[in-house]
GROMACS .gro file of C-alpha atoms in nm:
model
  148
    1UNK     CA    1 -12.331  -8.970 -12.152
    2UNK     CA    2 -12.117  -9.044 -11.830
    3UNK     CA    3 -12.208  -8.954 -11.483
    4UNK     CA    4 -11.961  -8.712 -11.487
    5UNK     CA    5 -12.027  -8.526 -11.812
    6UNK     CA    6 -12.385  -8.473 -11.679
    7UNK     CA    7 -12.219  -8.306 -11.401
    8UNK     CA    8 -12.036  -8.058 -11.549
    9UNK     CA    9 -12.298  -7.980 -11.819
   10UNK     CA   10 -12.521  -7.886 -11.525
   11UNK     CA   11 -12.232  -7.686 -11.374
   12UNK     CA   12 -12.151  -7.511 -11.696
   13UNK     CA   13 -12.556  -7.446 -11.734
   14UNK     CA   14 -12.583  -7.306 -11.417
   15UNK     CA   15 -12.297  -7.067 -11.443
   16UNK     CA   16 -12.463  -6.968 -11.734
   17UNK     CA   17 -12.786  -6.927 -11.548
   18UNK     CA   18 -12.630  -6.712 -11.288
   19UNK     CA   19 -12.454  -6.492 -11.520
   20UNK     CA   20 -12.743  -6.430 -11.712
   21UNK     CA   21 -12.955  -6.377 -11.412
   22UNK     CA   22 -12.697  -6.112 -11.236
   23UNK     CA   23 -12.713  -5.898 -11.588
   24UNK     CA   24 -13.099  -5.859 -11.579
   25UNK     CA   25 -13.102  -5.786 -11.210
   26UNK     CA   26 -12.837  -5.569 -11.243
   27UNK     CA   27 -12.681  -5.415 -11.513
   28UNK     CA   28 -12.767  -5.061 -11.451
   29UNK     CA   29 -12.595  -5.101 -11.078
   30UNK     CA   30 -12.304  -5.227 -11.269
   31UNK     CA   31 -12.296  -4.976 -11.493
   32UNK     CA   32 -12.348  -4.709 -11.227
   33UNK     CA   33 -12.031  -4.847 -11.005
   34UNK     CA   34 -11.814  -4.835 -11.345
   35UNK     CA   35 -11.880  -4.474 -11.397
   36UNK     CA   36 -11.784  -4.423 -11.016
   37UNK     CA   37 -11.500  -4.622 -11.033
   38UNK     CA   38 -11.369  -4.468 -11.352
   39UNK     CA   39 -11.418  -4.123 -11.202
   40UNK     CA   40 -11.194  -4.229 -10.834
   41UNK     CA   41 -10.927  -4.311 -11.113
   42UNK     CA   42 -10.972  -4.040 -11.360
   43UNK     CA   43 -10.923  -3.813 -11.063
   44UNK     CA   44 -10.615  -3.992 -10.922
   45UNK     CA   45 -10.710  -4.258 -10.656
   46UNK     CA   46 -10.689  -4.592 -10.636
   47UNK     CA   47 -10.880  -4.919 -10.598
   48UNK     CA   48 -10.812  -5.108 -10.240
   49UNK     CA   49 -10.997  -5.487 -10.241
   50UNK     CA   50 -11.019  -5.697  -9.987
   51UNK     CA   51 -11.186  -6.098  -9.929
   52UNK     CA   52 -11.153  -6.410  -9.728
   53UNK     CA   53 -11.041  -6.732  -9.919
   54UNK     CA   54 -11.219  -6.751 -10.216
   55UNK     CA   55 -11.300  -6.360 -10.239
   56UNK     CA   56 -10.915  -6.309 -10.119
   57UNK     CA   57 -10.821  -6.481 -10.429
   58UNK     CA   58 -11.106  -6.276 -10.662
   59UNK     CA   59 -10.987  -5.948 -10.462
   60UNK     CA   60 -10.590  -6.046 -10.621
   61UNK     CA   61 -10.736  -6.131 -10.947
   62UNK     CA   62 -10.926  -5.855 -10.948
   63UNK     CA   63 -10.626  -5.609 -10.885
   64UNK     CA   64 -10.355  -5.772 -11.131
   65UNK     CA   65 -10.662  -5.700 -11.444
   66UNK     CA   66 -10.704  -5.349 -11.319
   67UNK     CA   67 -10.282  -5.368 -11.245
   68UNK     CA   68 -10.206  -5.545 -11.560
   69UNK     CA   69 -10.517  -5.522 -11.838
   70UNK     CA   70 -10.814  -5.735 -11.885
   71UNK     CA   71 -10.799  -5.790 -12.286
   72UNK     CA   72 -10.497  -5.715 -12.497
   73UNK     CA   73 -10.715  -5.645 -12.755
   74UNK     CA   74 -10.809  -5.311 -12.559
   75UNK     CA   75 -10.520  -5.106 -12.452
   76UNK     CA   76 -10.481  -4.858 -12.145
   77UNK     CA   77 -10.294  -4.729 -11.920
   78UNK     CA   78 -10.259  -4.926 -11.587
   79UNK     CA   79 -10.479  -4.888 -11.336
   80UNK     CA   80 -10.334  -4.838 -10.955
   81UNK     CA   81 -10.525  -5.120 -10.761
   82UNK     CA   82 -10.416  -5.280 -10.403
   83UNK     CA   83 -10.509  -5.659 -10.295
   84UNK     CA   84 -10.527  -5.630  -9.907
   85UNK     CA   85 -10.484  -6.062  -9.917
   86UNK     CA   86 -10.142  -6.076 -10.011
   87UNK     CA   87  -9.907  -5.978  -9.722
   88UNK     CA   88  -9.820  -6.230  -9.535
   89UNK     CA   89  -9.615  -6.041  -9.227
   90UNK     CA   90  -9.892  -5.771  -9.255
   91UNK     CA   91 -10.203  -6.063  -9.240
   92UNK     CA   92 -10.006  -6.256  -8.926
   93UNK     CA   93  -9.894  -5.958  -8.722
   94UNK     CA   94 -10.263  -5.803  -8.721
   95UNK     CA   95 -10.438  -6.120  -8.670
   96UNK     CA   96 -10.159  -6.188  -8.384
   97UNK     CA   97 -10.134  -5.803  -8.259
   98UNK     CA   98 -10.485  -5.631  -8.344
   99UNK     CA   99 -10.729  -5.942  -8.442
  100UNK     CA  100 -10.799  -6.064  -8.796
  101UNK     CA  101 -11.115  -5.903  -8.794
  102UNK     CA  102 -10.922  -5.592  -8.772
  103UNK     CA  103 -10.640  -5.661  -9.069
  104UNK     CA  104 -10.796  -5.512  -9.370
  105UNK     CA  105 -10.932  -5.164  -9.156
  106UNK     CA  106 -10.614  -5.097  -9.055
  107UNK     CA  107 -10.436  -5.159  -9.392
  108UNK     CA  108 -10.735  -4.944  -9.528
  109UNK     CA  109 -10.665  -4.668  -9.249
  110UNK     CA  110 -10.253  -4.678  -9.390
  111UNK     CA  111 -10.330  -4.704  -9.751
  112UNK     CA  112 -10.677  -4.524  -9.812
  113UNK     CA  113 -10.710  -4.129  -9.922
  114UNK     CA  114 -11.040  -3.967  -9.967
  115UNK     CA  115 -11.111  -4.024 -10.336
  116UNK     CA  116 -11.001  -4.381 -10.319
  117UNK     CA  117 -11.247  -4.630 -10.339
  118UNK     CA  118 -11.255  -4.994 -10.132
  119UNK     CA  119 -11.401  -5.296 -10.327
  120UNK     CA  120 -11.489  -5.567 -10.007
  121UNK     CA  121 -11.597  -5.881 -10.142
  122UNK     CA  122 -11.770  -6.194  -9.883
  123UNK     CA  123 -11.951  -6.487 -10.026
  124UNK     CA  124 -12.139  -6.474  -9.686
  125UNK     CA  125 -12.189  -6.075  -9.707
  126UNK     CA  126 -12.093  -6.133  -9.300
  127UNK     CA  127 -11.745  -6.118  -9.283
  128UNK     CA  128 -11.611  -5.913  -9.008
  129UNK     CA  129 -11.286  -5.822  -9.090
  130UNK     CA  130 -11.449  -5.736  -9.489
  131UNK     CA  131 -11.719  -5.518  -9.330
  132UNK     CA  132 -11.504  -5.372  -9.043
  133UNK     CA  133 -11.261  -5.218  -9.342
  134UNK     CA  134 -11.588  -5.103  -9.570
  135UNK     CA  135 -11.665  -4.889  -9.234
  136UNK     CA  136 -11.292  -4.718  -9.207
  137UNK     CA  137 -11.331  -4.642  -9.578
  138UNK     CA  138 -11.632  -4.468  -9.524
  139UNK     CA  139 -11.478  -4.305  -9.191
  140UNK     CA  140 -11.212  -4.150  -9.389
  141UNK     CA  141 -11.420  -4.078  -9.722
  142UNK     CA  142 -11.322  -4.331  -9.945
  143UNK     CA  143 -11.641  -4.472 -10.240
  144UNK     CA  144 -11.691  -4.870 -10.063
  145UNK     CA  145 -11.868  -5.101 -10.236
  146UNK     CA  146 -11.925  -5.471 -10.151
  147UNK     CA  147 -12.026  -5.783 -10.395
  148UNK     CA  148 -12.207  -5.989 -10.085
   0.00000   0.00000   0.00000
């Protein structure tokens, strides 16, 4: 086998590792978040998400499946979701005007309702501007929740 096979058998194992490793550990937290996320929509809010880079392009993702649907095998109704990442004028003028680690709280402090809920997501879990808008959702009651 080449070099480079080996490589992405180990990637594809370790993937497989992690995945199988996040279920044991926490499946029931999961679970728990799914009940509380299907409640903020059951009783009319909606699902804000917000990341840096990576996690700003898992926070879009995340929004079009909720947006759009995840399998078309199971059908629904669509789910009202908001990536913060994705406006451009809104991401320049705050960094510019306010500071970038302010962008996201402020679109969370225009967009967010109590009974919303605020998805932040940060590879490092120390993202300002991510953990800056998790505290204006819980100023103005929304359910926040991170994947750090």
């Amino acid at each position: 086998m080449s070099n480079y096979f080996n490589k992405i058998k180990e990637s594809i194992e370790d993937s497989i590792s992690t995945k199988e490793k996040l279920f044991k550990e926490s499946a029931s937290k999961i679970e728990e978040l799914a009940k509380k996320l299907a409640l903020v929509i059951k009783n009319g809010g909606k699902i804000l998400v917000c990341g840096n880079g990576g996690s700003a392009a898992d926070s879009q993702h995340f929004a079009a499946e909720l947006v759009i649907r995840y399998r078309s095998s199971f059908p629904r109704p669509a789910i009202p979701a908001i990536a913060l990442t994705v406006d451009s004028s809104i991401l320049s003028a705050g960094g510019n005007d306010i500071g970038f680690e302010n962008v996201f709280a402020r679109q969370v402090e225009a967009l967010g309702q109590k009974g919303d809920a605020l998805l932040g997501i940060s590879t490092s879990g120390n993202s300002e501007n991510v953990l800056r808008a998790i505290e204006q959702a819980n100023k103005i009651g929304l359910l926040s929740f991170g994947l750090l």
